[in-house]
CSV table of N, CA, C and O in Angstrom, one decimal:
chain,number,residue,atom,x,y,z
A,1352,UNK,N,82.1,91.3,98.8
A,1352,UNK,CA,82.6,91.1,100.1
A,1352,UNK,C,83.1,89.7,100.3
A,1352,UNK,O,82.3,88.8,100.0
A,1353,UNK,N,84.5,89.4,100.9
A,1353,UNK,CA,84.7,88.0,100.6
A,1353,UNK,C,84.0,87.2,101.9
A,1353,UNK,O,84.2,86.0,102.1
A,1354,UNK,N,83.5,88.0,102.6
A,1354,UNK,CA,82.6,86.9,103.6
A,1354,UNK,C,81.1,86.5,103.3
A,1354,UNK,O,80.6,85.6,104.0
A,1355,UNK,N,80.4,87.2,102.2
A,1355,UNK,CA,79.8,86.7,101.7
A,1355,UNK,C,79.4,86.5,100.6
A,1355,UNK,O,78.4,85.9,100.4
A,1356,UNK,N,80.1,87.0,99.6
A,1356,UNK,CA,80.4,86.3,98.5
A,1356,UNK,C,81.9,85.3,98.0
A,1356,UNK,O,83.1,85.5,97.9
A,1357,UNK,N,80.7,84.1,97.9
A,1357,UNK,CA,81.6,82.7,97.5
A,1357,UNK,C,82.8,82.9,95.9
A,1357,UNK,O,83.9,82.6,96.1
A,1358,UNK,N,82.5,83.3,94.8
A,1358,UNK,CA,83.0,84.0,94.1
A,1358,UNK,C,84.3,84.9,94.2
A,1358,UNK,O,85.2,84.9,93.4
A,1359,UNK,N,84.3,85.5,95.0
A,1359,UNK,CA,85.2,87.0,95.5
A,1359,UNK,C,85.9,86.2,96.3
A,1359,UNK,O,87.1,86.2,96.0
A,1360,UNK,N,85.8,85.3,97.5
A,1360,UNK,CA,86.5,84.8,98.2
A,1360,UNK,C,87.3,83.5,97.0
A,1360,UNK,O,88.3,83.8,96.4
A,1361,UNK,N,87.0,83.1,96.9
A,1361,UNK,CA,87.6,82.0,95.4
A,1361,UNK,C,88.4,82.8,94.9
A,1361,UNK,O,89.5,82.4,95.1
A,1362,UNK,N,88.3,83.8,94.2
A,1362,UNK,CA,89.2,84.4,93.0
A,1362,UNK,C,89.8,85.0,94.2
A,1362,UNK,O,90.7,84.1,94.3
A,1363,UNK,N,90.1,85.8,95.3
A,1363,UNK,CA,90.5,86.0,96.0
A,1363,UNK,C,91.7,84.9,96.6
A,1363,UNK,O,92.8,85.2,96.4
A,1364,UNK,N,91.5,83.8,97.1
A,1364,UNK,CA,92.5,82.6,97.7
A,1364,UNK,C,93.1,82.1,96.4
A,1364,UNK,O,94.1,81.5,96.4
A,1365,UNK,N,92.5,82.4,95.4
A,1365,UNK,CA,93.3,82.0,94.2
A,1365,UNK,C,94.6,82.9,93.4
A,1365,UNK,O,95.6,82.6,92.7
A,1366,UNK,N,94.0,84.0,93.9
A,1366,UNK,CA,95.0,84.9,93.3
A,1366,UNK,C,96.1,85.4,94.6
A,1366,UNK,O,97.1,86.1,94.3
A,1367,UNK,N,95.8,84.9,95.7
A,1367,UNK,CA,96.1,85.2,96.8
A,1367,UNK,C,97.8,83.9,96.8
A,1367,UNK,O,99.0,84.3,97.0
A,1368,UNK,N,97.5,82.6,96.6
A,1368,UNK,CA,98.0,81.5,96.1
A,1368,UNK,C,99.6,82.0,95.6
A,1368,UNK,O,100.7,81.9,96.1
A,1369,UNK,N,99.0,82.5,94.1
A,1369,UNK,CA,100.1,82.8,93.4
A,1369,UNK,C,100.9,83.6,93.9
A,1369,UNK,O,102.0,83.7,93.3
A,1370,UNK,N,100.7,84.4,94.9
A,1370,UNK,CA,101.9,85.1,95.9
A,1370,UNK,C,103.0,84.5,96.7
A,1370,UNK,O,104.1,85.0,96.9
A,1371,UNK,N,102.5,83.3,97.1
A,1371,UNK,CA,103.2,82.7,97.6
A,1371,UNK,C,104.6,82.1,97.4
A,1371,UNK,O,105.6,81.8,98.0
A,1372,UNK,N,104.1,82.1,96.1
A,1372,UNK,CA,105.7,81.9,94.8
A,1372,UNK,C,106.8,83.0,94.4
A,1372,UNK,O,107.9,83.1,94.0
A,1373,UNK,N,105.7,84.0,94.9
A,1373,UNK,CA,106.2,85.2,94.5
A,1373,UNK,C,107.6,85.7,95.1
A,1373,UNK,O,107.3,85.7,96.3
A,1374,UNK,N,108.7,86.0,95.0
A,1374,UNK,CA,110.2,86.3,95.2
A,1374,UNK,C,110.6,87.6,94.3
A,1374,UNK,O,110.6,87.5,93.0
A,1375,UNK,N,110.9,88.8,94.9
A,1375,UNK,CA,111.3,89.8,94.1
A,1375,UNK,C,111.4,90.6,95.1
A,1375,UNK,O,110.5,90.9,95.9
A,1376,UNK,N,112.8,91.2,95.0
A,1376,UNK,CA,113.3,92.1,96.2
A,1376,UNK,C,112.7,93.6,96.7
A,1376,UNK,O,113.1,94.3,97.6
A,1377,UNK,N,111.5,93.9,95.7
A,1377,UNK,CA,110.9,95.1,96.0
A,1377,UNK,C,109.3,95.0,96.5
A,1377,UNK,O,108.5,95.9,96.9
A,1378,UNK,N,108.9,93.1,96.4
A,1378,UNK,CA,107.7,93.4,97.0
A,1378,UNK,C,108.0,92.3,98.4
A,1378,UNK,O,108.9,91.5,98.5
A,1379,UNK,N,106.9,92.5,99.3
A,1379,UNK,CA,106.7,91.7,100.8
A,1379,UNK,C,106.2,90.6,100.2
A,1379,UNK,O,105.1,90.5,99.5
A,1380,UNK,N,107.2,89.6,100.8
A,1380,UNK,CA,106.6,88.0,100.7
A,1380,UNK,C,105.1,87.7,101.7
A,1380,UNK,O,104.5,88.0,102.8
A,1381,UNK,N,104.9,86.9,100.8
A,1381,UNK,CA,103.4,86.3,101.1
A,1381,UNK,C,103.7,85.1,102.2
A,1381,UNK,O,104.5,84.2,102.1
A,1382,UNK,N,103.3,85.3,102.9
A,1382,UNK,CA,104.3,83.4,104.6
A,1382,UNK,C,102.9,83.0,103.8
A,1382,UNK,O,103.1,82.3,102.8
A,1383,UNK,N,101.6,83.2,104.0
A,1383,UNK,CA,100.5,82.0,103.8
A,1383,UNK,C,99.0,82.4,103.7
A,1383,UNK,O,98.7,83.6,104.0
A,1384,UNK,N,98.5,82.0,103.5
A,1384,UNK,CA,96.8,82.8,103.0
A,1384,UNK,C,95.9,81.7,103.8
A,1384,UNK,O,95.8,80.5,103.8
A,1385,UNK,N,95.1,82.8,104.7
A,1385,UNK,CA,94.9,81.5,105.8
A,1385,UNK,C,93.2,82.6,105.9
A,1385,UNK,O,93.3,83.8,105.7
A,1386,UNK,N,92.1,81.9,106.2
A,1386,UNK,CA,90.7,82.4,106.4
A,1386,UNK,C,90.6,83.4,105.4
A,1386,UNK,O,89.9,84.3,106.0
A,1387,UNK,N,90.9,83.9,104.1
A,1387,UNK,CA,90.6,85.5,103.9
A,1387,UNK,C,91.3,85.9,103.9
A,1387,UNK,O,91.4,86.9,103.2
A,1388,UNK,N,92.3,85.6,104.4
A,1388,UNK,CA,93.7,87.1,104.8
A,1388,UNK,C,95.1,86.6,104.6
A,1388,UNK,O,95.4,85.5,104.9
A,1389,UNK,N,95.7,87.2,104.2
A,1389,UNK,CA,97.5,87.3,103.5
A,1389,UNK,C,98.1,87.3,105.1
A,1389,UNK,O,97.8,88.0,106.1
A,1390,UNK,N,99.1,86.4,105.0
A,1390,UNK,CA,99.8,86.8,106.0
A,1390,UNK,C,101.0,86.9,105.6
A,1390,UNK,O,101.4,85.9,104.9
A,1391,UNK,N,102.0,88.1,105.8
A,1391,UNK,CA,103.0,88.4,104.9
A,1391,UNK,C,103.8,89.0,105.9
A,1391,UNK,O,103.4,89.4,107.0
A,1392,UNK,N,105.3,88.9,105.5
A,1392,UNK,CA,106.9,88.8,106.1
A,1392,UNK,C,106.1,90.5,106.6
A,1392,UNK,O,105.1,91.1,106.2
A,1393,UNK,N,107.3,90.9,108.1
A,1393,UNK,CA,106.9,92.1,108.3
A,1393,UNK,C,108.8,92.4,107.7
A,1393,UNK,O,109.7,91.7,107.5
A,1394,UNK,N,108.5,93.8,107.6
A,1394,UNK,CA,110.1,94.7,106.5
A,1394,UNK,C,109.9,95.7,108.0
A,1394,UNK,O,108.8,96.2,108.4
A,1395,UNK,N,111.5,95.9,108.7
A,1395,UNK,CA,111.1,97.0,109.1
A,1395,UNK,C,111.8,98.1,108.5
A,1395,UNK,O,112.3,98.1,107.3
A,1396,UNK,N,111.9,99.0,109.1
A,1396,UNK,CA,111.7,100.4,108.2
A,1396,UNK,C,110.2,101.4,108.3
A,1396,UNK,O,109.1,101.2,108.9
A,1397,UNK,N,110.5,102.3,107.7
A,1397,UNK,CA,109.6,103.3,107.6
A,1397,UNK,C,108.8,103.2,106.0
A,1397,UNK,O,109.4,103.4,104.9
A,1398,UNK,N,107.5,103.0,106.2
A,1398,UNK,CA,106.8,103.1,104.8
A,1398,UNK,C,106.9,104.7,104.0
A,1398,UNK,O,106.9,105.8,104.4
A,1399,UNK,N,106.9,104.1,102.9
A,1399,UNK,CA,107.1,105.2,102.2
A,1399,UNK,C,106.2,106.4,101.9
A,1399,UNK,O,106.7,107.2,101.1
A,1400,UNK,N,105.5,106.6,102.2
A,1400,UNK,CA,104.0,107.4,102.6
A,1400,UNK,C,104.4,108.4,104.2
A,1400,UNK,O,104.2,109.6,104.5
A,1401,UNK,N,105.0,107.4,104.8
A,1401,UNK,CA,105.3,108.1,106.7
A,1401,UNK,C,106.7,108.9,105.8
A,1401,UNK,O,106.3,109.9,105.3
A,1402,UNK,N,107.4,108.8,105.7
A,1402,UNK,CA,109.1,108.8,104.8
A,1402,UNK,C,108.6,110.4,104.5
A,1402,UNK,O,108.9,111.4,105.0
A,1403,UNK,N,107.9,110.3,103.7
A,1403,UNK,CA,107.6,111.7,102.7
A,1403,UNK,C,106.7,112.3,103.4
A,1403,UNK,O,106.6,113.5,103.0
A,1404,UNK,N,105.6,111.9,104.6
A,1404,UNK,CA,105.6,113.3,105.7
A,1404,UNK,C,106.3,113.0,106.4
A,1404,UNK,O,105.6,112.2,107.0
A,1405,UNK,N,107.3,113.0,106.9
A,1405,UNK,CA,108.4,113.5,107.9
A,1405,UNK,C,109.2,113.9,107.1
A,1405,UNK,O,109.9,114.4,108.0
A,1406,UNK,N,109.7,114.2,106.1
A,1406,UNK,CA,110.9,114.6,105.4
A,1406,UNK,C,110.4,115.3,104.4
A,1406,UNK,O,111.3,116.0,103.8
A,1407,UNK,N,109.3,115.5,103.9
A,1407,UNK,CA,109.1,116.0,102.6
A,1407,UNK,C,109.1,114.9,101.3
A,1407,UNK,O,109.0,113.6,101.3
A,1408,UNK,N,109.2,115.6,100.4
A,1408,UNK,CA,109.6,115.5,98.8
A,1408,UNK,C,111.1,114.7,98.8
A,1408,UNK,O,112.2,115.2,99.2
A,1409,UNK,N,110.7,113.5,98.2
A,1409,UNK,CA,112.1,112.2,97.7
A,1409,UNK,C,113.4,113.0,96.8
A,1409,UNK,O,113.0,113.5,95.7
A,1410,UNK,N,114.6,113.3,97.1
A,1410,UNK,CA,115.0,114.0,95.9
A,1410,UNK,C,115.5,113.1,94.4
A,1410,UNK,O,115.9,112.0,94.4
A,1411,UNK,N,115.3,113.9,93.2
A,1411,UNK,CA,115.0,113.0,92.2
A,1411,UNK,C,115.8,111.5,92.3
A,1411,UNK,O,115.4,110.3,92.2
A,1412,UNK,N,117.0,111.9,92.6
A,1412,UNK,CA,117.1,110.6,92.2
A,1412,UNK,C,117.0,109.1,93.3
A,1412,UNK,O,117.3,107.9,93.0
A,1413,UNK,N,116.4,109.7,94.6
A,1413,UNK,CA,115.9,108.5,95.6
A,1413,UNK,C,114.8,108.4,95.0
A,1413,UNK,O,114.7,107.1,94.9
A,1414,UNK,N,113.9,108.9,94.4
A,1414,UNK,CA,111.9,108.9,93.5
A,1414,UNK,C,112.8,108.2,92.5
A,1414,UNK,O,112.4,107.0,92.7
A,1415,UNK,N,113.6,108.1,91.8
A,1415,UNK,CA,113.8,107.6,90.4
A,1415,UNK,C,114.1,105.9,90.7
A,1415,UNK,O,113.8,104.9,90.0
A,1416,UNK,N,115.0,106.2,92.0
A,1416,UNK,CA,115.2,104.6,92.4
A,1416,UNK,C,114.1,103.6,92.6
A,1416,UNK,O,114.1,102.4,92.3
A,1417,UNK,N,112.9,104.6,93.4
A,1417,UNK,CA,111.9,103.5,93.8
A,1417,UNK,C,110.6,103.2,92.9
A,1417,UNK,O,109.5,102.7,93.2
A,1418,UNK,N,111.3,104.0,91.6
A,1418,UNK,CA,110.4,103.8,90.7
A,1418,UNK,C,111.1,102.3,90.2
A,1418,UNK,O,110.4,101.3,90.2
A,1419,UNK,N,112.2,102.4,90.0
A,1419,UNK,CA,113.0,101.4,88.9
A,1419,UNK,C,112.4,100.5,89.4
A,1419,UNK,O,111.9,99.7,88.7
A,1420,UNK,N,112.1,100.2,91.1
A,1420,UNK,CA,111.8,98.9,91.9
A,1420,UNK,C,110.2,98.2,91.4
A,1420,UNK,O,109.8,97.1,92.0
């Protein structure tokens, strides 16, 4: 638990860190890692989880695209 383990919080802000560099058009940028917690660009749109119950099943080749990503 990173509030009380010192350990988990460490590897946690450390690995949290290297997001911040992070640039690549299919994942949400990291703005800053502040107490514990990511604070990250909001994307709007619909998550892809909400996407596929309201609509169903991706057809192959929209699934194939957001695989490539």
């Amino acid at each position: 638990h990173l509030l009380t383990d010192a350990e988990a919080r460490n590897r946690f802000d450390r690995e949290a860190r290297l997001f911040l560099n992070l640039r690549r058009p299919s994942v949400v940028r990291v703005l800053a890692v502040e107490r514990g917690a990511l604070v990250m660009e909001r994307i709007p749109g619909v998550d892809l989880a909400r996407r596929v119950r309201q609509s169903g099943p991706l057809p192959a080749g929209e699934a194939a695209a957001v695989l490539r990503q």
